Backbone as CSV, one residue per row, in Angstrom:
resi,resn,N_x,N_y,N_z,CA_x,CA_y,CA_z,C_x,C_y,C_z
1,UNK,-4.502,6.694,25.780,-3.507,6.095,24.895,-3.911,6.354,23.438
2,UNK,-3.838,7.599,23.039,-4.213,7.998,21.687,-2.978,8.099,20.815
3,UNK,-3.003,7.436,19.654,-1.876,7.481,18.727,-2.407,7.784,17.333
4,UNK,-1.556,8.352,16.500,-1.987,8.688,15.149,-0.848,8.580,14.157
5,UNK,-1.204,8.367,12.898,-0.219,8.374,11.819,-0.790,9.177,10.653
6,UNK,0.101,9.781,9.899,-0.255,10.450,8.645,0.467,9.715,7.533
7,UNK,-0.290,9.020,6.718,0.235,8.205,5.625,0.201,9.039,4.342
8,UNK,1.379,9.472,3.902,1.472,10.288,2.689,1.881,9.390,1.526
9,UNK,0.940,9.138,0.653,1.199,8.300,-0.506,1.030,9.068,-1.793
10,UNK,0.952,8.344,-2.873,0.829,8.967,-4.192,-0.520,9.635,-4.388
11,UNK,-1.591,8.980,-3.893,-2.940,9.453,-4.170,-3.620,10.163,-3.012
12,UNK,-3.035,10.108,-1.824,-3.677,10.771,-0.692,-2.716,10.945,0.468
13,UNK,-3.094,11.862,1.356,-2.464,11.995,2.667,-3.559,11.636,3.657
14,UNK,-3.396,10.515,4.358,-4.465,9.962,5.185,-4.060,10.000,6.657
15,UNK,-4.750,10.812,7.422,-4.530,10.893,8.863,-5.494,9.953,9.570
16,UNK,-4.955,9.091,10.421,-5.782,8.185,11.225,-5.324,8.290,12.677
17,UNK,-6.268,8.542,13.556,-6.000,8.611,14.993,-6.859,7.561,15.684
18,UNK,-6.237,6.751,16.527,-6.976,5.698,17.223,-6.663,5.738,18.716
19,UNK,-7.548,5.137,19.470,-7.326,4.932,20.896,-7.505,3.445,21.167
20,UNK,-6.413,2.700,20.981,-6.367,1.247,21.140,-7.060,0.491,20.004
21,UNK,-8.281,0.846,19.672,-9.087,0.057,18.747,-8.964,0.591,17.320
22,UNK,-8.231,-0.139,16.474,-8.057,0.290,15.086,-9.342,0.174,14.288
23,UNK,-10.279,-0.643,14.765,-11.543,-0.823,14.055,-12.419,0.430,14.129
24,UNK,-12.205,1.217,15.174,-13.033,2.412,15.379,-12.136,3.637,15.569
25,UNK,-11.586,4.160,14.498,-10.694,5.315,14.631,-11.424,6.549,15.148
26,UNK,-10.737,7.325,15.946,-11.297,8.588,16.434,-11.317,9.620,15.314
27,UNK,-10.298,9.570,14.463,-10.194,10.486,13.323,-9.738,9.698,12.105
28,UNK,-10.382,9.920,10.981,-9.931,9.380,9.701,-10.161,10.466,8.663
29,UNK,-9.086,11.163,8.315,-9.199,12.336,7.438,-8.265,12.162,6.252
30,UNK,-8.844,12.176,5.053,-8.060,11.942,3.841,-8.122,13.144,2.906
31,UNK,-6.946,13.547,2.428,-6.846,14.616,1.435,-6.272,14.009,0.161
32,UNK,-6.960,14.205,-0.951,-6.516,13.627,-2.206,-5.243,14.303,-2.715
33,UNK,-4.339,13.474,-3.246,-3.130,13.937,-3.918,-3.037,13.232,-5.271
34,UNK,-2.304,13.809,-6.186,-2.004,13.145,-7.449,-0.537,13.358,-7.765
35,UNK,0.315,12.830,-6.894,1.752,12.998,-7.093,2.240,12.270,-8.339
36,UNK,1.458,11.293,-8.812,1.838,10.601,-10.040,1.843,11.544,-11.232
37,UNK,1.037,12.599,-11.164,0.978,13.586,-12.245,2.035,14.671,-12.095
38,UNK,2.726,14.669,-10.966,3.669,15.746,-10.664,5.117,15.302,-10.706
39,UNK,5.391,14.187,-11.385,6.753,13.704,-11.548,7.269,14.065,-12.934
40,UNK,8.444,14.690,-13.008,8.999,15.019,-14.316,9.770,13.825,-14.868
41,UNK,10.409,14.016,-16.015,11.102,12.909,-16.675,12.244,12.356,-15.836
42,UNK,12.789,13.194,-14.954,13.893,12.760,-14.092,13.409,12.151,-12.784
43,UNK,12.082,12.095,-12.610,11.537,11.515,-11.396,11.467,12.461,-10.217
44,UNK,11.535,13.766,-10.489,11.454,14.765,-9.423,10.014,15.248,-9.265
45,UNK,9.609,15.506,-8.016,8.285,16.059,-7.753,8.303,17.545,-8.076
46,UNK,7.337,17.996,-8.859,7.295,19.372,-9.326,6.957,20.351,-8.201
47,UNK,7.079,21.641,-8.504,6.725,22.673,-7.528,5.253,22.577,-7.142
48,UNK,4.389,22.343,-8.149,2.957,22.191,-7.848,2.710,20.971,-6.967
49,UNK,3.482,19.911,-7.204,3.346,18.725,-6.382,3.721,18.988,-4.938
50,UNK,4.782,19.749,-4.740,5.200,20.111,-3.383,4.141,20.980,-2.720
51,UNK,3.552,21.907,-3.498,2.505,22.774,-2.949,1.304,21.958,-2.483
52,UNK,0.879,21.010,-3.305,-0.277,20.188,-2.931,0.054,19.311,-1.730
53,UNK,1.284,18.843,-1.657,1.717,18.028,-0.528,1.711,18.845,0.762
54,UNK,2.229,20.071,0.697,2.228,20.949,1.873,0.804,21.258,2.331
55,UNK,-0.083,21.518,1.370,-1.473,21.823,1.711,-2.137,20.629,2.394
56,UNK,-1.850,19.424,1.908,-2.437,18.220,2.495,-1.918,17.995,3.919
57,UNK,-0.637,18.217,4.130,-0.051,18.038,5.467,-0.601,19.080,6.436
58,UNK,-0.752,20.319,5.975,-1.322,21.365,6.830,-2.766,21.036,7.209
59,UNK,-3.529,20.512,6.260,-4.916,20.132,6.542,-4.972,19.023,7.578
60,UNK,-4.061,18.049,7.467,-4.017,16.956,8.436,-3.621,17.470,9.815
61,UNK,-2.663,18.365,9.835,-2.223,18.927,11.125,-3.362,19.679,11.809
62,UNK,-4.137,20.420,11.035,-5.284,21.141,11.596,-6.325,20.160,12.114
63,UNK,-6.567,19.101,11.368,-7.567,18.100,11.759,-7.149,17.378,13.041
64,UNK,-5.843,17.130,13.181,-5.346,16.398,14.349,-5.438,17.222,15.632
65,UNK,-5.391,18.542,15.501,-5.449,19.397,16.686,-4.252,19.165,17.587
66,UNK,-4.501,18.852,18.851,-3.418,18.647,19.819,-2.911,17.206,19.852
67,UNK,-3.512,16.351,19.064,-3.110,14.937,19.082,-1.820,14.763,18.274
68,UNK,-0.769,14.219,18.888,0.469,13.977,18.132,0.287,12.837,17.148
69,UNK,0.966,12.927,16.021,0.889,11.840,15.038,2.252,11.644,14.389
70,UNK,2.467,10.439,13.900,3.712,10.120,13.213,3.477,10.241,11.707
71,UNK,4.124,11.191,11.055,3.930,11.364,9.610,4.963,10.546,8.823
72,UNK,4.497,9.747,7.874,5.453,8.979,7.080,5.069,9.023,5.605
73,UNK,6.092,8.934,4.779,5.899,8.950,3.329,6.401,7.642,2.739
74,UNK,5.700,7.163,1.729,6.078,5.907,1.076,6.839,6.207,-0.216
75,UNK,6.829,5.290,-1.156,7.732,5.360,-2.310,7.539,6.589,-3.186
76,UNK,6.332,7.160,-3.226,6.097,8.321,-4.089,7.018,9.466,-3.724
77,UNK,7.313,9.642,-2.443,8.267,10.656,-1.989,9.659,10.053,-1.850
78,UNK,9.726,8.872,-1.252,11.025,8.239,-0.989,11.861,8.076,-2.253
79,UNK,11.229,7.677,-3.350,11.973,7.357,-4.557,12.061,8.514,-5.549
80,UNK,11.503,9.667,-5.198,11.632,10.827,-6.091,13.079,11.309,-6.067
81,UNK,13.532,11.841,-7.180,14.938,12.255,-7.269,15.244,13.472,-6.407
82,UNK,14.228,14.212,-5.990,14.431,15.376,-5.118,13.807,15.151,-3.738
83,UNK,13.819,13.900,-3.287,13.169,13.529,-2.038,13.610,14.383,-0.855
84,UNK,14.933,14.544,-0.672,15.446,15.303,0.479,14.969,16.749,0.437
85,UNK,14.965,17.333,-0.758,14.514,18.719,-0.908,13.028,18.844,-0.593
86,UNK,12.228,17.901,-1.060,10.789,17.923,-0.805,10.515,17.846,0.694
87,UNK,11.195,16.941,1.380,10.994,16.784,2.818,11.378,18.054,3.573
88,UNK,12.478,18.697,3.148,12.885,19.966,3.791,11.842,21.047,3.579
89,UNK,11.301,21.133,2.363,10.292,22.164,2.079,9.021,21.924,2.878
90,UNK,8.600,20.669,2.979,7.399,20.350,3.754,7.608,20.730,5.217
91,UNK,8.783,20.414,5.758,9.068,20.739,7.159,9.071,22.248,7.377
92,UNK,9.663,22.981,6.456,9.739,24.444,6.589,8.364,25.090,6.484
93,UNK,7.525,24.570,5.594,6.214,25.169,5.357,5.159,24.740,6.369
94,UNK,5.301,23.533,6.904,4.229,22.980,7.746,4.633,22.700,9.188
95,UNK,5.940,22.640,9.437,6.401,22.267,10.770,6.325,20.770,11.023
96,UNK,6.046,19.983,9.984,5.923,18.535,10.108,7.105,17.869,9.400
97,UNK,7.835,17.041,10.132,8.978,16.325,9.564,8.525,14.954,9.073
98,UNK,8.410,14.818,7.776,8.009,13.540,7.203,9.096,12.495,7.394
99,UNK,8.721,11.347,7.912,9.641,10.224,8.015,9.515,9.396,6.741
100,UNK,10.606,8.860,6.296,10.589,8.028,5.093,10.850,6.589,5.489
101,UNK,9.851,5.747,5.274,10.020,4.328,5.562,10.749,3.646,4.407
102,UNK,11.669,2.778,4.739,12.314,1.980,3.697,11.325,0.930,3.195
103,UNK,11.643,0.344,2.047,10.774,-0.697,1.519,10.663,-1.883,2.467
104,UNK,11.770,-2.266,3.093,11.740,-3.391,4.034,10.893,-3.060,5.259
105,UNK,10.961,-1.816,5.725,10.125,-1.420,6.859,8.649,-1.508,6.487
106,UNK,8.314,-1.045,5.279,6.932,-1.157,4.817,6.484,-2.616,4.800
107,UNK,7.359,-3.488,4.312,7.031,-4.919,4.245,6.773,-5.482,5.636
108,UNK,7.577,-5.096,6.596,7.428,-5.610,7.965,6.126,-5.106,8.592
109,UNK,5.801,-3.841,8.363,4.555,-3.303,8.920,3.339,-3.939,8.239
110,UNK,3.427,-4.188,6.942,2.324,-4.846,6.239,2.106,-6.252,6.786
111,UNK,3.208,-6.946,7.051,3.106,-8.289,7.627,2.427,-8.239,8.994
112,UNK,2.844,-7.280,9.844,2.250,-7.149,11.178,0.755,-6.884,11.083
113,UNK,0.367,-6.039,10.125,-1.048,-5.717,9.948,-1.843,-6.952,9.527
114,UNK,-1.311,-7.696,8.556,-2.003,-8.898,8.082,-2.077,-9.959,9.175
115,UNK,-1.015,-10.091,9.951,-1.005,-11.066,11.043,-2.085,-10.742,12.067
116,UNK,-2.219,-9.472,12.431,-3.259,-9.083,13.383,-4.658,-9.261,12.784
117,UNK,-4.797,-8.997,11.514,-6.117,-9.106,10.889,-6.608,-10.553,10.882
118,UNK,-5.740,-11.479,10.482,-6.160,-12.872,10.358,-5.920,-13.687,11.626
119,UNK,-5.046,-13.218,12.518,-4.818,-13.912,13.774,-3.849,-15.070,13.650
120,UNK,-3.533,-15.668,14.787,-2.555,-16.752,14.831,-3.055,-18.006,14.139
121,UNK,-4.359,-18.191,14.045,-4.889,-19.405,13.421,-4.570,-19.470,11.933
122,UNK,-4.141,-18.348,11.357,-3.812,-18.322,9.925,-2.550,-19.125,9.629
123,UNK,-1.719,-19.356,10.651,-0.499,-20.116,10.430,0.547,-19.318,9.666
124,UNK,1.508,-20.007,9.042,2.535,-19.309,8.261,1.900,-18.469,7.151
125,UNK,2.451,-17.270,6.938,1.870,-16.366,5.954,2.951,-15.796,5.048
126,UNK,2.594,-15.581,3.786,3.401,-14.771,2.882,2.532,-13.590,2.477
127,UNK,3.011,-12.388,2.778,2.232,-11.162,2.583,2.733,-10.434,1.347
128,UNK,1.820,-10.127,0.451,2.114,-9.487,-0.833,1.483,-8.111,-0.856
129,UNK,2.282,-7.084,-1.047,1.804,-5.708,-1.019,2.268,-4.992,-2.285
130,UNK,1.349,-4.754,-3.211,1.675,-4.074,-4.464,1.340,-2.598,-4.322
131,UNK,2.357,-1.763,-4.243,2.144,-0.334,-4.160,2.303,0.324,-5.510
132,UNK,2.385,1.648,-5.506,2.566,2.364,-6.756,3.995,2.292,-7.262
133,UNK,4.952,2.507,-6.348,6.349,2.503,-6.752,7.050,1.184,-6.569
134,UNK,6.680,0.465,-5.516,7.387,-0.767,-5.170,6.432,-1.893,-4.800
135,UNK,6.998,-3.081,-4.708,6.293,-4.259,-4.215,7.006,-4.713,-2.949
136,UNK,6.227,-4.940,-1.889,6.792,-5.420,-0.638,6.340,-6.859,-0.380
137,UNK,7.271,-7.703,0.038,6.992,-9.103,0.310,7.539,-9.454,1.687
138,UNK,6.768,-10.180,2.474,7.217,-10.614,3.792,6.604,-11.963,4.109
139,UNK,7.367,-12.799,4.794,6.866,-14.135,5.137,7.342,-14.527,6.521
140,UNK,6.521,-15.314,7.206,6.885,-15.787,8.530,5.744,-16.546,9.162
141,UNK,6.001,-17.057,10.348,4.971,-17.797,11.074,4.717,-17.219,12.453
142,UNK,5.457,-16.170,12.821,5.304,-15.554,14.131,4.845,-14.117,14.035
143,UNK,5.066,-13.366,15.104,4.648,-11.968,15.147,5.467,-11.112,14.193
144,UNK,6.727,-11.487,13.975,7.622,-10.762,13.070,7.923,-11.625,11.850
145,UNK,8.072,-11.013,10.691,8.405,-11.798,9.499,9.834,-12.333,9.579
146,UNK,10.040,-13.487,9.008,11.372,-14.073,8.957,12.152,-13.547,7.760
147,UNK,11.428,-13.013,6.792,12.085,-12.441,5.620,11.214,-11.331,5.070
148,UNK,11.850,-10.248,4.659,11.117,-9.114,4.084,11.965,-8.477,2.994
149,UNK,11.363,-8.234,1.839,12.083,-7.610,0.725,11.190,-6.577,0.048
150,UNK,11.829,-5.672,-0.675,11.127,-4.654,-1.454,11.738,-4.605,-2.840
151,UNK,10.892,-4.549,-3.861,11.359,-4.535,-5.248,10.707,-3.377,-6.007
152,UNK,11.422,-2.736,-6.925,10.864,-1.610,-7.700,9.936,-2.087,-8.814
153,UNK,8.847,-2.738,-8.420,7.908,-3.302,-9.397,6.482,-2.841,-9.132
154,UNK,6.326,-1.635,-8.591,4.995,-1.130,-8.308,4.191,-0.861,-9.569
155,UNK,2.882,-0.697,-9.394,1.986,-0.509,-10.537,2.318,0.763,-11.313
156,UNK,2.629,1.831,-10.590,2.980,3.080,-11.271,4.323,2.953,-11.988
157,UNK,5.290,2.337,-11.314,6.622,2.151,-11.894,6.545,1.357,-13.184
158,UNK,5.768,0.287,-13.168,5.666,-0.563,-14.347,4.895,0.128,-15.465
159,UNK,3.877,0.906,-15.110,3.109,1.634,-16.116,3.995,2.625,-16.868
160,UNK,4.882,3.301,-16.135,5.745,4.328,-16.737,6.766,3.752,-17.705
161,UNK,6.995,2.420,-17.673,7.936,1.819,-18.616,7.367,1.771,-20.030
162,UNK,6.019,1.788,-20.151,5.394,1.727,-21.470,5.471,0.358,-22.119
163,UNK,5.766,-0.682,-21.345,5.900,-2.035,-21.900,4.539,-2.626,-22.266
164,UNK,4.549,-3.553,-23.190,3.348,-4.317,-23.508,3.076,-5.298,-22.373
165,UNK,1.893,-5.904,-22.387,1.564,-6.889,-21.361,2.561,-8.043,-21.380
166,UNK,2.901,-8.506,-22.567,3.855,-9.616,-22.687,5.194,-9.255,-22.067
167,UNK,5.689,-8.050,-22.378,6.985,-7.628,-21.846,6.905,-7.335,-20.348
168,UNK,5.767,-6.803,-19.884,5.608,-6.585,-18.453,5.658,-7.908,-17.710
169,UNK,4.961,-8.904,-18.237,4.961,-10.216,-17.594,6.369,-10.790,-17.525
170,UNK,7.135,-10.634,-18.590,8.508,-11.142,-18.615,9.378,-10.410,-17.599
171,UNK,9.226,-9.094,-17.537,10.000,-8.283,-16.595,9.681,-8.659,-15.152
172,UNK,8.399,-8.790,-14.849,7.974,-9.143,-13.493,8.487,-10.527,-13.112
173,UNK,8.345,-11.501,-14.010,8.791,-12.867,-13.715,10.284,-12.912,-13.450
174,UNK,11.045,-12.194,-14.258,12.501,-12.193,-14.102,12.924,-11.573,-12.775
175,UNK,12.286,-10.449,-12.412,12.668,-9.763,-11.173,12.227,-10.530,-9.932
176,UNK,11.098,-11.241,-10.034,10.576,-11.950,-8.868,11.282,-13.278,-8.608
177,UNK,11.867,-13.860,-9.638,12.514,-15.162,-9.476,13.565,-15.128,-8.377
178,UNK,14.288,-14.011,-8.279,15.348,-13.907,-7.275,14.798,-13.735,-5.866
179,UNK,13.517,-13.337,-5.750,12.915,-13.110,-4.430,12.295,-14.373,-3.856
180,UNK,12.092,-15.386,-4.655,11.503,-16.640,-4.237,12.488,-17.758,-4.585
181,UNK,12.399,-18.991,-4.107,11.201,-19.556,-3.464,11.206,-19.362,-1.947
182,UNK,10.103,-18.916,-1.440,9.824,-18.896,-0.005,8.356,-18.607,0.172
183,UNK,7.769,-19.271,1.160,6.361,-19.047,1.456,5.389,-19.865,0.643
184,UNK,5.890,-20.855,-0.146,4.967,-21.617,-0.991,3.918,-22.379,-0.180
185,UNK,4.306,-22.873,0.994,3.364,-23.638,1.810,2.587,-22.754,2.780
186,UNK,2.832,-21.449,2.724,2.175,-20.515,3.637,0.869,-20.004,3.038
187,UNK,0.066,-19.381,3.877,-1.158,-18.728,3.415,-0.784,-17.409,2.746
188,UNK,-1.254,-17.189,1.544,-0.941,-15.957,0.817,-1.964,-14.881,1.156
189,UNK,-1.465,-13.693,1.481,-2.324,-12.565,1.842,-1.933,-11.347,1.014
190,UNK,-2.904,-10.742,0.361,-2.694,-9.504,-0.368,-3.212,-8.343,0.460
191,UNK,-2.363,-7.358,0.706,-2.806,-6.286,1.608,-2.518,-4.905,1.028
192,UNK,-3.030,-4.649,-0.148,-2.876,-3.324,-0.754,-4.142,-3.005,-1.543
193,UNK,-4.276,-1.734,-1.906,-5.433,-1.326,-2.710,-5.477,-2.071,-4.027
194,UNK,-4.306,-2.398,-4.569,-4.271,-3.142,-5.832,-4.991,-4.484,-5.681
195,UNK,-4.662,-5.231,-4.646,-5.312,-6.532,-4.438,-6.790,-6.368,-4.100
196,UNK,-7.117,-5.363,-3.287,-8.522,-5.128,-2.941,-9.351,-4.842,-4.185
197,UNK,-8.853,-3.976,-5.064,-9.616,-3.584,-6.237,-9.700,-4.724,-7.253
198,UNK,-8.629,-5.501,-7.376,-8.666,-6.639,-8.296,-9.645,-7.709,-7.811
199,UNK,-9.690,-7.915,-6.501,-10.649,-8.886,-5.958,-12.080,-8.432,-6.226
200,UNK,-12.323,-7.140,-6.050,-13.659,-6.590,-6.326,-13.989,-6.732,-7.811
201,UNK,-13.022,-6.463,-8.667,-13.220,-6.590,-10.108,-13.591,-8.023,-10.478
202,UNK,-12.975,-8.977,-9.787,-13.214,-10.393,-10.084,-14.461,-10.944,-9.416
203,UNK,-15.212,-10.079,-8.710,-16.498,-10.514,-8.167,-16.576,-10.665,-6.667
204,UNK,-15.498,-10.334,-5.938,-15.536,-10.439,-4.479,-16.489,-9.396,-3.916
205,UNK,-17.064,-9.715,-2.756,-17.985,-8.781,-2.112,-17.263,-7.511,-1.680
206,UNK,-17.997,-6.418,-1.664,-17.436,-5.144,-1.210,-17.589,-5.045,0.301
207,UNK,-16.748,-4.249,0.932,-16.853,-4.047,2.373,-15.620,-4.521,3.115
208,UNK,-15.183,-3.727,4.068,-13.959,-4.016,4.807,-13.995,-5.361,5.510
209,UNK,-15.136,-5.712,6.092,-15.205,-6.900,6.930,-15.698,-8.143,6.192
210,UNK,-15.979,-8.024,4.919,-16.404,-9.185,4.138,-15.182,-10.019,3.753
211,UNK,-15.198,-11.338,4.027,-14.075,-12.186,3.599,-13.932,-12.128,2.084
212,UNK,-12.721,-11.833,1.624,-12.509,-11.670,0.186,-11.276,-12.429,-0.257
213,UNK,-11.331,-12.904,-1.499,-10.205,-13.607,-2.090,-10.027,-13.165,-3.543
214,UNK,-8.815,-13.341,-4.034,-8.532,-13.148,-5.451,-7.966,-14.453,-5.977
215,UNK,-8.584,-14.976,-7.042,-8.140,-16.236,-7.632,-7.353,-15.968,-8.909
216,UNK,-6.285,-16.726,-9.074,-5.400,-16.549,-10.217,-6.144,-16.734,-11.532
217,UNK,-7.039,-17.702,-11.610,-7.761,-17.965,-12.852,-8.614,-16.766,-13.264
218,UNK,-9.181,-16.056,-12.280,-9.974,-14.864,-12.590,-9.070,-13.730,-13.052
219,UNK,-7.923,-13.604,-12.400,-6.975,-12.553,-12.763,-6.468,-12.748,-14.181
220,UNK,-6.189,-13.982,-14.549,-5.697,-14.279,-15.896,-6.742,-13.952,-16.957
221,UNK,-8.023,-14.054,-16.612,-9.078,-13.694,-17.550,-9.192,-12.181,-17.719
222,UNK,-8.957,-11.442,-16.610,-9.173,-10.011,-16.637,-8.025,-9.220,-17.268
223,UNK,-6.815,-9.733,-17.210,-5.675,-8.980,-17.740,-5.843,-8.643,-19.225
224,UNK,-6.164,-9.602,-20.105,-6.369,-9.222,-21.516,-7.551,-8.279,-21.717
225,UNK,-8.565,-8.377,-20.865,-9.703,-7.457,-20.972,-9.266,-6.036,-20.624
226,UNK,-8.518,-5.902,-19.532,-8.033,-4.579,-19.127,-7.133,-3.969,-20.210
227,UNK,-6.333,-4.809,-20.842,-5.407,-4.330,-21.868,-6.141,-3.719,-23.062
228,UNK,-7.359,-4.186,-23.321,-8.129,-3.699,-24.470,-8.922,-2.435,-24.159
229,UNK,-9.057,-2.101,-22.884,-9.889,-0.973,-22.485,-9.086,0.312,-22.335
230,UNK,-9.755,1.434,-22.572,-9.135,2.731,-22.313,-9.129,2.985,-20.815
231,UNK,-8.389,3.993,-20.390,-8.351,4.349,-18.969,-9.744,4.703,-18.465
232,UNK,-10.502,5.437,-19.276,-11.866,5.819,-18.883,-12.767,4.589,-18.749
233,UNK,-12.610,3.642,-19.660,-13.426,2.429,-19.598,-13.058,1.579,-18.382
234,UNK,-11.784,1.528,-18.051,-11.366,0.784,-16.852,-11.966,1.408,-15.588
235,UNK,-11.996,2.730,-15.549,-12.507,3.434,-14.373,-13.985,3.168,-14.128
236,UNK,-14.689,2.708,-15.156,-16.116,2.402,-15.014,-16.363,0.983,-14.506
237,UNK,-15.305,0.211,-14.370,-15.444,-1.174,-13.916,-15.591,-1.230,-12.391
238,UNK,-16.258,-2.254,-11.872,-16.378,-2.380,-10.418,-15.008,-2.574,-9.779
239,UNK,-14.758,-1.803,-8.725,-13.510,-1.948,-7.989,-12.371,-1.086,-8.474
240,UNK,-12.419,-0.583,-9.696,-11.321,0.223,-10.239,-11.624,1.703,-10.027
241,UNK,-10.891,2.346,-9.146,-11.115,3.767,-8.892,-10.542,4.601,-10.036
242,UNK,-11.091,5.780,-10.223,-10.710,6.633,-11.347,-9.229,6.984,-11.339
243,UNK,-8.694,7.312,-10.161,-7.303,7.743,-10.114,-6.315,6.579,-10.224
244,UNK,-6.788,5.340,-10.062,-5.910,4.189,-10.217,-6.131,3.447,-11.541
245,UNK,-7.040,3.955,-12.360,-7.404,3.231,-13.577,-6.232,3.070,-14.542
246,UNK,-5.422,4.122,-14.673,-4.319,4.058,-15.626,-3.328,2.951,-15.289
247,UNK,-3.061,2.760,-13.996,-2.075,1.771,-13.609,-2.691,0.438,-13.196
248,UNK,-3.990,0.289,-13.422,-4.673,-0.947,-13.005,-4.173,-2.168,-13.775
249,UNK,-3.853,-2.003,-15.052,-3.360,-3.128,-15.847,-2.014,-3.607,-15.303
250,UNK,-1.100,-2.685,-15.068,0.211,-3.058,-14.528,0.068,-3.699,-13.158
251,UNK,-0.832,-3.165,-12.329,-1.068,-3.744,-11.013,-1.533,-5.182,-11.109
252,UNK,-2.411,-5.451,-12.082,-2.908,-6.813,-12.290,-1.787,-7.746,-12.739
253,UNK,-0.913,-7.244,-13.602,0.209,-8.063,-14.087,1.164,-8.402,-12.936
254,UNK,1.437,-7.427,-12.070,2.319,-7.679,-10.928,1.675,-8.681,-9.966
255,UNK,0.390,-8.499,-9.683,-0.313,-9.422,-8.794,-0.283,-10.846,-9.364
256,UNK,-0.516,-10.960,-10.658,-0.464,-12.270,-11.311,0.924,-12.890,-11.166
257,UNK,1.964,-12.086,-11.405,3.329,-12.579,-11.294,3.653,-13.056,-9.892
258,UNK,3.203,-12.311,-8.886,3.439,-12.690,-7.501,2.778,-14.023,-7.171
259,UNK,1.553,-14.189,-7.636,0.826,-15.427,-7.350,1.471,-16.621,-8.052
260,UNK,1.906,-16.427,-9.280,2.513,-17.526,-10.028,3.861,-17.929,-9.433
261,UNK,4.704,-16.941,-9.178,6.048,-17.241,-8.692,6.022,-17.809,-7.280
262,UNK,5.072,-17.342,-6.460,4.992,-17.836,-5.090,4.214,-19.142,-4.988
263,UNK,3.581,-19.551,-6.098,2.879,-20.822,-6.113,1.521,-20.802,-5.448
264,UNK,0.808,-19.675,-5.535,-0.508,-19.558,-4.904,-1.582,-19.275,-5.949
265,UNK,-2.617,-20.104,-5.963,-3.753,-19.894,-6.859,-4.803,-18.978,-6.246
266,UNK,-4.729,-18.795,-4.923,-5.694,-17.959,-4.210,-4.966,-17.069,-3.215
267,UNK,-5.371,-15.808,-3.172,-4.832,-14.859,-2.198,-5.985,-14.333,-1.359
268,UNK,-5.849,-14.409,-0.037,-6.825,-13.800,0.862,-6.522,-12.316,0.992
269,UNK,-7.568,-11.509,1.065,-7.398,-10.054,1.089,-7.465,-9.509,2.515
270,UNK,-6.452,-8.742,2.877,-6.459,-8.025,4.152,-6.655,-6.539,3.883
271,UNK,-7.625,-5.904,4.547,-7.819,-4.459,4.358,-6.779,-3.631,5.097
272,UNK,-6.002,-4.272,5.956,-4.958,-3.571,6.697,-3.616,-3.745,5.999
273,UNK,-2.813,-2.660,6.038,-1.505,-2.701,5.395,-0.499,-1.912,6.230
274,UNK,0.406,-1.205,5.565,1.504,-0.512,6.250,1.016,0.453,7.321
275,UNK,0.032,1.255,6.988,-0.480,2.267,7.936,-0.980,1.613,9.215
276,UNK,-1.760,0.560,9.074,-2.296,-0.124,10.249,-1.198,-0.854,11.034
277,UNK,-0.214,-1.377,10.309,0.905,-2.018,10.990,1.676,-1.032,11.848
278,UNK,1.853,0.173,11.320,2.538,1.212,12.088,1.699,1.646,13.284
279,UNK,0.388,1.775,13.105,-0.499,2.115,14.216,-0.433,1.054,15.313
280,UNK,-0.439,-0.212,14.921,-0.344,-1.296,15.899,0.962,-1.202,16.687
281,UNK,2.038,-0.855,15.988,3.330,-0.707,16.651,3.295,0.431,17.671
282,UNK,2.677,1.543,17.311,2.577,2.681,18.227,1.701,2.348,19.434
283,UNK,0.625,1.606,19.199,-0.249,1.196,20.302,0.522,0.306,21.279
284,UNK,1.310,-0.627,20.751,2.088,-1.520,21.606,3.122,-0.750,22.413
285,UNK,3.762,0.221,21.779,4.753,1.033,22.498,4.096,1.822,23.615
286,UNK,2.926,2.369,23.316,2.206,3.141,24.320,1.808,2.271,25.507
287,UNK,1.343,1.050,25.220,1.000,0.115,26.282,2.214,-0.228,27.137
288,UNK,3.348,-0.422,26.489,4.571,-0.777,27.224,4.994,0.371,28.148
289,UNK,4.894,1.599,27.644,5.254,2.758,28.470,4.327,2.871,29.676
290,UNK,3.027,2.661,29.433,2.053,2.753,30.529,2.302,1.674,31.574
291,UNK,2.667,0.472,31.109,2.940,-0.619,32.028,4.172,-0.340,32.871
292,UNK,5.189,0.272,32.255,6.425,0.598,32.975,6.189,1.675,34.021
293,UNK,5.273,2.611,33.668,5.004,3.732,34.576,4.111,3.324,35.728
294,UNK,3.359,2.224,35.575,2.400,1.806,36.615,3.107,1.273,37.857
């Protein structure tokens, strides 16, 4: 029962192949991308961007060998103005048909991943996922979320507006007001690289299996500090990776807005997100097929 996914995002194409146990993948192969640098003023992915994307998909296909995998692209491809053309070119050059997940689908998979990570004892949950292009929110108390939404408030999207911190905060608050109130009494879970890196910046322990949290009071202290630093200086901070340094300030502002509007002073960090949620779904489908065939 081997399943795999290829997660094509802004900064990487990540192939993961598992056999039931997501904790111990059989294959984990990542190829770096910088699609954020390959967007023109109209939001189209450039020719060089398409070339790098094709090369990354071909590398993943070679690494996977005979193992089938589900390839999916998130907002970096989905929201580009030439998305359909890019997907056609990738298919023609690589033989791989990229699937495009909607924002709501991403939110649902992120919720499933967080639910499996923390288990049923976590109770009702509101899952916050800050991506590059969009923000995904999902809440519920069961295996499936009762509500899931996606908003164009990702760290990259907000960075490209060129707004000041004050104006970013106002924009985020205004856009989020319509998405809430819901989940105030639930456990808040952050399940994206943005939340992971901010928690590390605020002093949380490093490591996938270490319990980690992000506190609003720490985030509020760090936002003005990040605003004063250059991109290079941010990249030297603990938890801030070099390729995410430019959009780290916007990511922090969005995370702060989510915590304030949802009424949470503390967010628990889940290392699993959309990719793992999709893997869990494929594992369940495979189990169901095997059970039917038995």
